[in-house]
Short mmCIF file of C-alpha atoms in Angstrom, two decimals:
data_model
loop_
_atom_site.label_atom_id
_atom_site.label_comp_id
_atom_site.label_asym_id
_atom_site.label_seq_id
_atom_site.Cartn_x
_atom_site.Cartn_y
_atom_site.Cartn_z
CA MET A 1 92.98 28.52 26.72
CA ALA A 2 89.21 28.42 26.83
CA ALA A 3 89.33 25.04 28.52
CA MET A 4 91.74 26.34 31.23
CA ALA A 5 89.56 29.39 31.95
CA ALA A 6 86.49 27.21 32.31
CA ALA A 7 88.37 24.92 34.74
CA VAL A 8 89.41 27.86 36.92
CA ALA A 9 85.90 29.28 36.97
CA SER A 10 84.33 25.93 37.89
CA SER A 11 86.84 25.18 40.72
CA PRO A 12 85.32 25.64 44.24
CA SER A 13 86.49 28.74 46.30
CA PRO A 14 88.40 28.01 49.52
CA SER A 15 86.76 28.76 52.87
CA PRO A 16 87.91 32.07 54.49
CA SER A 17 90.51 31.90 57.29
CA PRO A 18 89.84 33.17 60.82
CA ALA A 19 92.26 36.07 60.30
CA SER A 20 90.45 37.21 57.19
CA THR A 21 87.12 36.86 59.02
CA ARG A 22 88.37 39.21 61.80
CA LEU A 23 89.59 41.60 59.14
CA LEU A 24 86.20 41.65 57.47
CA ARG A 25 84.34 42.14 60.78
CA GLY A 26 86.52 44.78 62.41
CA HIS A 27 88.42 46.59 59.66
CA HIS A 28 87.91 47.85 56.18
CA PRO A 29 89.78 45.89 53.57
CA LEU A 30 92.86 47.53 52.07
CA PRO A 31 92.24 48.79 48.59
CA SER A 32 93.78 46.90 45.80
CA CYS A 33 97.20 48.28 44.90
CA SER A 34 100.26 47.29 43.09
CA ALA A 35 103.40 45.84 44.65
CA PRO A 36 105.40 49.10 44.58
CA SER A 37 102.55 50.92 46.39
CA LEU A 38 102.51 48.27 49.12
CA LEU A 39 106.26 48.62 49.57
CA ARG A 40 106.06 52.40 49.94
CA LEU A 41 103.22 52.04 52.46
CA THR A 42 105.24 49.59 54.53
CA ARG A 43 108.22 51.94 54.61
CA SER A 44 106.02 54.91 55.54
CA SER A 45 104.41 53.06 58.42
CA ARG A 46 107.87 51.95 59.65
CA ARG A 47 109.12 55.57 59.61
CA LEU A 48 105.94 56.70 61.45
CA ARG A 49 106.54 54.12 64.19
CA MET A 50 110.17 55.29 64.55
CA ARG A 51 109.05 58.93 64.89
CA VAL A 52 106.47 58.03 67.54
CA ALA A 53 109.09 56.05 69.48
CA ALA A 54 111.56 58.96 69.28
CA ALA A 55 108.89 61.42 70.41
CA GLU A 56 108.00 59.23 73.37
CA GLU A 57 111.67 59.00 74.39
CA ALA A 58 112.05 62.81 74.15
CA ASP A 59 108.85 63.31 76.09
CA VAL A 60 110.13 61.48 79.17
CA LEU A 61 111.79 63.74 81.77
CA PRO A 62 113.45 62.92 85.10
CA GLY A 63 111.12 63.49 87.99
CA PRO A 64 111.84 64.86 91.45
CA GLY A 65 111.86 61.39 93.02
CA ALA A 66 114.58 58.81 93.31
CA GLU A 67 117.30 58.47 90.71
CA GLY A 68 116.08 56.86 87.55
CA GLU A 69 112.43 57.62 88.22
CA MET A 70 110.87 59.20 85.16
CA VAL A 71 107.82 61.40 84.78
CA ALA A 72 106.17 62.12 81.48
CA ALA A 73 106.19 65.80 80.52
CA GLY A 74 102.85 67.52 80.50
CA ARG A 75 101.51 65.38 83.37
CA LEU A 76 100.84 66.98 86.75
CA GLU A 77 102.50 65.39 89.73
CA GLU A 78 100.20 63.67 92.09
CA GLN A 79 99.61 65.88 95.12
CA PRO A 80 99.95 64.56 98.66
CA GLU A 81 96.70 63.78 100.34
CA GLY A 82 97.20 66.12 103.26
CA PRO A 83 97.89 69.86 102.72
CA ILE A 84 101.41 71.00 103.50
CA GLY A 85 100.36 74.36 104.78
CA GLY A 86 97.72 77.00 104.23
CA SER A 87 94.82 75.82 102.07
CA GLN A 88 94.35 73.74 98.95
CA VAL A 89 91.92 74.45 96.12
CA ASP A 90 90.98 71.88 93.50
CA ILE A 91 89.78 73.48 90.25
CA GLY A 92 89.11 71.22 87.32
CA GLY A 93 91.33 68.50 88.70
CA LEU A 94 94.28 70.89 89.20
CA ALA A 95 95.43 71.28 92.79
CA PHE A 96 96.74 74.68 93.90
CA GLN A 97 98.61 74.80 97.17
CA GLY A 98 99.13 78.06 99.02
CA ASP A 99 98.28 80.30 101.90
CA MET A 100 94.80 81.61 101.27
CA GLY A 101 94.98 83.84 104.36
CA GLY A 102 96.63 86.66 102.46
CA GLY A 103 98.84 87.46 105.44
CA PHE A 104 95.97 88.10 107.85
CA ALA A 105 96.07 86.12 111.04
CA GLY A 106 92.87 84.40 111.93
CA GLY A 107 91.19 84.04 115.24
CA SER A 108 91.40 86.40 118.14
CA GLY A 109 95.02 87.35 117.43
CA GLY A 110 94.14 88.97 114.13
CA THR A 111 91.23 90.80 115.71
CA GLY A 112 93.44 92.06 118.50
CA ALA A 113 96.07 93.31 116.07
CA GLY A 114 93.42 95.11 114.05
CA GLY A 115 92.00 96.68 117.20
CA GLY A 116 95.48 97.80 118.27
CA ASP A 117 96.10 99.44 114.90
CA GLY A 118 92.74 101.17 115.11
CA ASN A 119 93.50 102.55 118.58
CA LYS A 120 96.91 103.71 117.42
CA MET A 121 95.40 105.55 114.47
CA LEU A 122 92.79 107.12 116.77
CA ASP A 123 95.46 108.32 119.21
CA ARG A 124 97.50 109.74 116.36
CA GLY A 125 94.45 111.58 115.03
CA ILE A 126 93.66 113.05 118.46
CA ASN A 127 97.28 114.15 118.97
CA THR A 128 97.39 115.71 115.53
CA ALA A 129 94.19 117.62 116.26
CA ILE A 130 95.62 118.86 119.58
CA VAL A 131 98.87 120.05 118.02
CA LEU A 132 97.22 121.71 115.03
CA GLY A 133 94.49 123.26 117.16
CA ALA A 134 96.90 124.70 119.74
CA SER A 135 99.27 125.99 117.04
CA THR A 136 96.44 127.60 115.12
CA TYR A 137 95.07 129.25 118.26
CA ALA A 138 98.47 130.62 119.30
CA LEU A 139 99.28 131.98 115.84
CA THR A 140 95.84 133.53 115.56
CA LYS A 141 96.22 135.32 118.91
CA LEU A 142 99.65 136.61 117.95
CA LEU A 143 98.63 137.78 114.49
CA THR A 144 95.33 139.38 115.54
CA VAL A 145 96.59 141.39 118.51
CA ASP A 146 95.73 144.57 116.57
CA HIS A 147 92.56 143.38 114.87
CA ASP A 148 90.59 146.33 116.33
CA TYR A 149 92.83 148.75 114.40
CA TRP A 150 93.22 146.86 111.14
CA HIS A 151 90.94 149.11 109.12
CA GLY A 152 93.01 150.27 106.17
CA TRP A 153 96.18 148.40 107.25
CA THR A 154 98.26 146.44 104.80
CA ILE A 155 99.73 143.00 105.49
CA PHE A 156 103.17 144.59 105.83
CA GLU A 157 101.90 146.98 108.52
CA ILE A 158 100.22 144.14 110.44
CA LEU A 159 103.43 142.10 110.49
CA ARG A 160 105.54 145.15 111.30
CA TYR A 161 103.65 146.13 114.45
CA MET A 162 102.81 142.60 115.62
CA PRO A 163 105.93 141.97 117.81
CA GLU A 164 105.81 145.36 119.47
CA HIS A 165 102.12 145.23 120.24
CA ASN A 166 102.28 141.66 121.54
CA TRP A 167 105.00 142.72 123.94
CA SER A 168 102.85 145.64 125.07
CA ALA A 169 99.93 143.24 125.62
CA TYR A 170 102.17 140.97 127.72
CA GLU A 171 103.35 143.86 129.90
CA GLU A 172 99.76 144.94 130.37
CA ALA A 173 98.85 141.41 131.48
CA LEU A 174 101.73 141.45 133.98
CA LYS A 175 100.36 144.64 135.50
CA THR A 176 96.78 143.38 135.55
CA ASN A 177 97.32 139.83 136.82
CA PRO A 178 101.02 138.90 137.01
CA VAL A 179 100.58 135.51 138.67
CA LEU A 180 98.04 134.22 136.13
CA ALA A 181 100.10 135.47 133.18
CA LYS A 182 103.21 133.67 134.48
CA MET A 183 101.19 130.52 135.24
CA MET A 184 99.93 130.37 131.67
CA ILE A 185 103.42 130.84 130.23
CA SER A 186 104.87 128.12 132.47
CA GLY A 187 102.03 125.74 131.64
CA VAL A 188 102.65 126.12 127.90
CA VAL A 189 106.43 125.79 128.30
CA TYR A 190 106.24 122.67 130.45
CA SER A 191 103.82 121.02 128.01
CA LEU A 192 106.08 121.81 125.07
CA GLY A 193 109.13 120.69 127.03
CA ASP A 194 107.64 117.29 127.77
CA TRP A 195 106.58 116.88 124.14
CA ILE A 196 110.13 117.66 123.02
CA ALA A 197 111.43 115.16 125.59
CA GLN A 198 109.18 112.41 124.21
CA CYS A 199 110.28 113.15 120.66
CA TYR A 200 113.91 113.09 121.82
CA GLU A 201 113.28 109.67 123.38
CA GLY A 202 112.35 108.33 119.94
CA LYS A 203 108.56 108.65 119.76
CA PRO A 204 107.06 109.93 116.48
CA ILE A 205 105.97 113.55 116.59
CA PHE A 206 102.24 112.74 116.65
CA GLU A 207 102.42 109.60 118.83
CA PHE A 208 103.28 111.26 122.14
CA ASP A 209 101.77 110.32 125.49
CA ARG A 210 99.00 112.86 126.06
CA ALA A 211 98.57 112.02 129.73
CA ARG A 212 102.28 112.51 130.42
CA MET A 213 102.33 115.85 128.56
CA PHE A 214 99.19 116.97 130.42
CA ARG A 215 100.74 116.11 133.79
CA SER A 216 103.87 118.11 133.03
CA GLY A 217 101.85 121.09 131.80
CA LEU A 218 99.62 120.93 134.87
CA VAL A 219 102.61 121.07 137.20
CA GLY A 220 104.06 123.98 135.25
CA PHE A 221 100.76 125.87 135.30
CA THR A 222 99.75 125.32 138.91
CA LEU A 223 103.16 125.35 140.64
CA HIS A 224 106.08 126.64 138.59
CA GLY A 225 104.54 129.91 137.43
CA SER A 226 103.16 130.94 140.81
CA LEU A 227 106.09 129.72 142.93
CA SER A 228 108.63 131.32 140.59
CA HIS A 229 106.82 134.64 140.79
CA TYR A 230 107.15 134.73 144.56
CA TYR A 231 110.65 133.22 144.58
CA TYR A 232 112.20 135.98 142.42
CA HIS A 233 110.71 138.65 144.67
CA PHE A 234 111.97 136.75 147.71
CA CYS A 235 115.46 136.54 146.15
CA GLU A 236 115.51 140.32 145.60
CA ALA A 237 114.55 140.86 149.23
CA LEU A 238 117.20 138.36 150.38
CA PHE A 239 119.97 140.12 148.42
CA PRO A 240 119.04 143.83 148.36
CA PHE A 241 122.57 144.94 147.54
CA LYS A 242 124.00 146.43 144.36
CA ASP A 243 127.56 145.15 144.68
CA TRP A 244 129.34 143.03 142.10
CA TRP A 245 129.10 139.84 144.16
CA VAL A 246 125.30 139.92 144.35
CA VAL A 247 124.77 138.27 140.95
CA PRO A 248 127.09 135.29 141.67
CA ALA A 249 125.49 134.93 145.11
CA LYS A 250 122.00 134.82 143.59
CA VAL A 251 123.14 132.26 141.03
CA ALA A 252 124.68 130.07 143.76
CA PHE A 253 121.56 130.30 145.91
CA ASP A 254 119.35 129.50 142.91
CA GLN A 255 121.38 126.45 141.92
CA THR A 256 121.49 124.97 145.41
CA ALA A 257 118.47 125.77 147.54
CA TRP A 258 115.86 126.71 144.94
CA SER A 259 116.82 124.06 142.35
CA ALA A 260 116.80 121.33 144.99
CA ILE A 261 113.35 122.41 146.21
CA TRP A 262 111.80 122.80 142.78
CA ASN A 263 113.22 119.57 141.33
CA SER A 264 111.87 117.65 144.32
CA ILE A 265 108.44 119.28 144.00
CA TYR A 266 108.25 118.50 140.31
CA PHE A 267 109.31 114.88 140.79
CA VAL A 268 106.99 114.20 143.75
CA VAL A 269 103.90 115.83 142.22
CA LEU A 270 104.38 113.96 138.93
CA GLY A 271 104.68 110.73 140.92
CA PHE A 272 101.38 111.37 142.67
CA LEU A 273 99.72 112.30 139.37
CA ARG A 274 100.88 108.92 138.04
CA LEU A 275 99.18 107.32 141.09
CA GLU A 276 102.42 105.89 142.41
CA SER A 277 102.91 104.94 146.03
CA PRO A 278 104.82 107.28 148.40
CA ALA A 279 107.46 104.61 148.96
CA THR A 280 108.12 104.32 145.23
CA ILE A 281 108.26 108.08 144.80
CA SER A 282 110.65 108.44 147.73
CA SER A 283 113.03 105.73 146.53
CA GLU A 284 113.13 107.08 142.99
CA LEU A 285 113.63 110.65 144.20
CA LYS A 286 116.64 109.54 146.24
CA SER A 287 118.18 107.85 143.23
CA THR A 288 117.63 110.79 140.86
CA PHE A 289 118.00 113.82 143.15
CA TRP A 290 121.74 114.28 142.77
CA PRO A 291 121.88 113.52 139.00
CA MET A 292 119.09 116.05 138.36
CA LEU A 293 120.78 118.72 140.47
CA THR A 294 124.19 118.31 138.85
CA ALA A 295 122.65 118.17 135.37
CA GLY A 296 121.25 121.65 136.00
CA TRP A 297 124.73 122.98 136.77
CA LYS A 298 125.70 122.40 133.15
CA LEU A 299 123.04 124.86 131.94
CA TRP A 300 121.61 127.21 134.53
CA PRO A 301 124.66 129.06 135.95
CA PHE A 302 125.35 130.61 132.54
CA ALA A 303 121.66 131.40 131.92
CA HIS A 304 121.24 132.95 135.37
CA LEU A 305 124.09 135.36 134.85
CA VAL A 306 121.69 136.98 132.39
CA THR A 307 118.67 136.38 134.64
CA TYR A 308 120.04 138.20 137.68
CA GLY A 309 122.38 140.57 135.90
CA LEU A 310 120.31 142.01 133.04
CA VAL A 311 116.62 141.06 133.19
CA PRO A 312 114.19 143.03 135.39
CA VAL A 313 112.32 141.15 138.11
CA GLU A 314 108.93 141.08 136.38
CA GLN A 315 110.43 139.82 133.11
CA ARG A 316 112.66 137.13 134.59
CA LEU A 317 110.21 134.28 134.39
CA LEU A 318 109.68 134.82 130.66
CA TRP A 319 113.43 134.56 130.05
CA VAL A 320 113.72 131.58 132.39
CA ASP A 321 110.82 129.82 130.63
CA CYS A 322 112.57 130.22 127.29
CA VAL A 323 115.55 128.35 128.76
CA GLU A 324 113.15 125.93 130.46
CA LEU A 325 112.28 124.47 127.06
CA ILE A 326 115.71 122.84 127.21
CA TRP A 327 115.67 122.11 130.93
CA VAL A 328 112.18 120.58 131.05
CA THR A 329 113.31 118.15 128.35
CA ILE A 330 116.04 116.95 130.74
CA LEU A 331 113.83 117.12 133.84
CA SER A 332 110.94 115.25 132.25
CA THR A 333 113.27 112.53 130.97
CA TYR A 334 114.72 112.01 134.46
CA SER A 335 111.27 111.99 136.04
CA ASN A 336 109.59 109.57 133.63
CA GLU A 337 112.31 107.12 132.58
CA LYS A 338 112.16 105.01 135.75
CA SER A 339 108.37 104.95 135.77
CA GLU A 340 108.17 103.91 132.11
CA ALA A 341 110.87 101.27 132.60
CA ARG A 342 108.95 99.86 135.55
CA ASN A 343 105.70 99.81 133.55
CA SER A 344 107.46 97.98 130.72
CA VAL A 345 108.78 95.37 133.13
CA ASP A 346 105.32 94.93 134.66
CA ALA A 347 103.74 94.56 131.22
CA SER A 348 106.36 91.97 130.20
CA THR A 349 105.80 90.03 133.41
CA SER A 350 102.03 90.10 132.92
CA ASN A 351 102.34 88.87 129.33
CA ALA A 352 104.68 86.08 130.40
CA SER A 353 102.28 84.96 133.13
CA ASN A 354 99.38 84.96 130.67
CA VAL A 355 101.32 82.79 128.25
#
């Protein structure tokens, strides 16, 4: 045995192979282990490779491309070079595609839209101030008719005597200056009537046309109040009788001669206030004269039975103006619908030519 051990120790060691040289240079040598340990290690590494392969197969998903094309999960698709629409932001290698405008149009179009909204809001604010200011002034005048005698009065007493004393103030104004009092009433009624007409046409309550309402109120103030004052006195002088047929005769005369004259005056004066040409005013008056006259026959004959049968001469215009709130709505609609339709056509033609 000693001789064999000495022979093994004195035998020369073989030169290392290239594979073992690479193992020594690039990797740490495996620790010495027994055969069962090497077998378990081989099986563990085989199971690890099978799990990795299964995970890779499960991690492969079909992509949006052609059939059979696969895209690994967790990887971002490659974005096209050119943006599809809107803007593209690249943050940390991630591309986000979207409209960065936030719904606001750029360029002059967006500026124009913003300016139009601003003008609309300004008009609405002015109209609201006009309505609230006029309403506040009217209510204040009605409620404070007895403010000189309020000392010691209760709220109940103020409200109790308010209608009676306002009526007394109106009668006093009719005695002092009847024409001016009737002009003011007609001006207010014709303004309110045109406002009601615009709301009936579909405009919001605070988006009415101020110029149109002012024109109607101006015609009511300057012409209707004064002309009606003299007309009712003329009608009494024309029919000075007390027979039963006088009231129907006055109604017939009112709904033929006077209605035709007044409707024509209202239509023509509004046309001139809108700066329309005489030819345009004449042609539109011819087309609307008969419809306006016959439309009045559906309302006024019944109202004028009260006007000429029950109401005194000096109070007639107040009663007529209360009914005028309905009639001016009809009259203003007839007078303005053709003009507004023509303006809409002109605006559409201008926009088309600009495009």
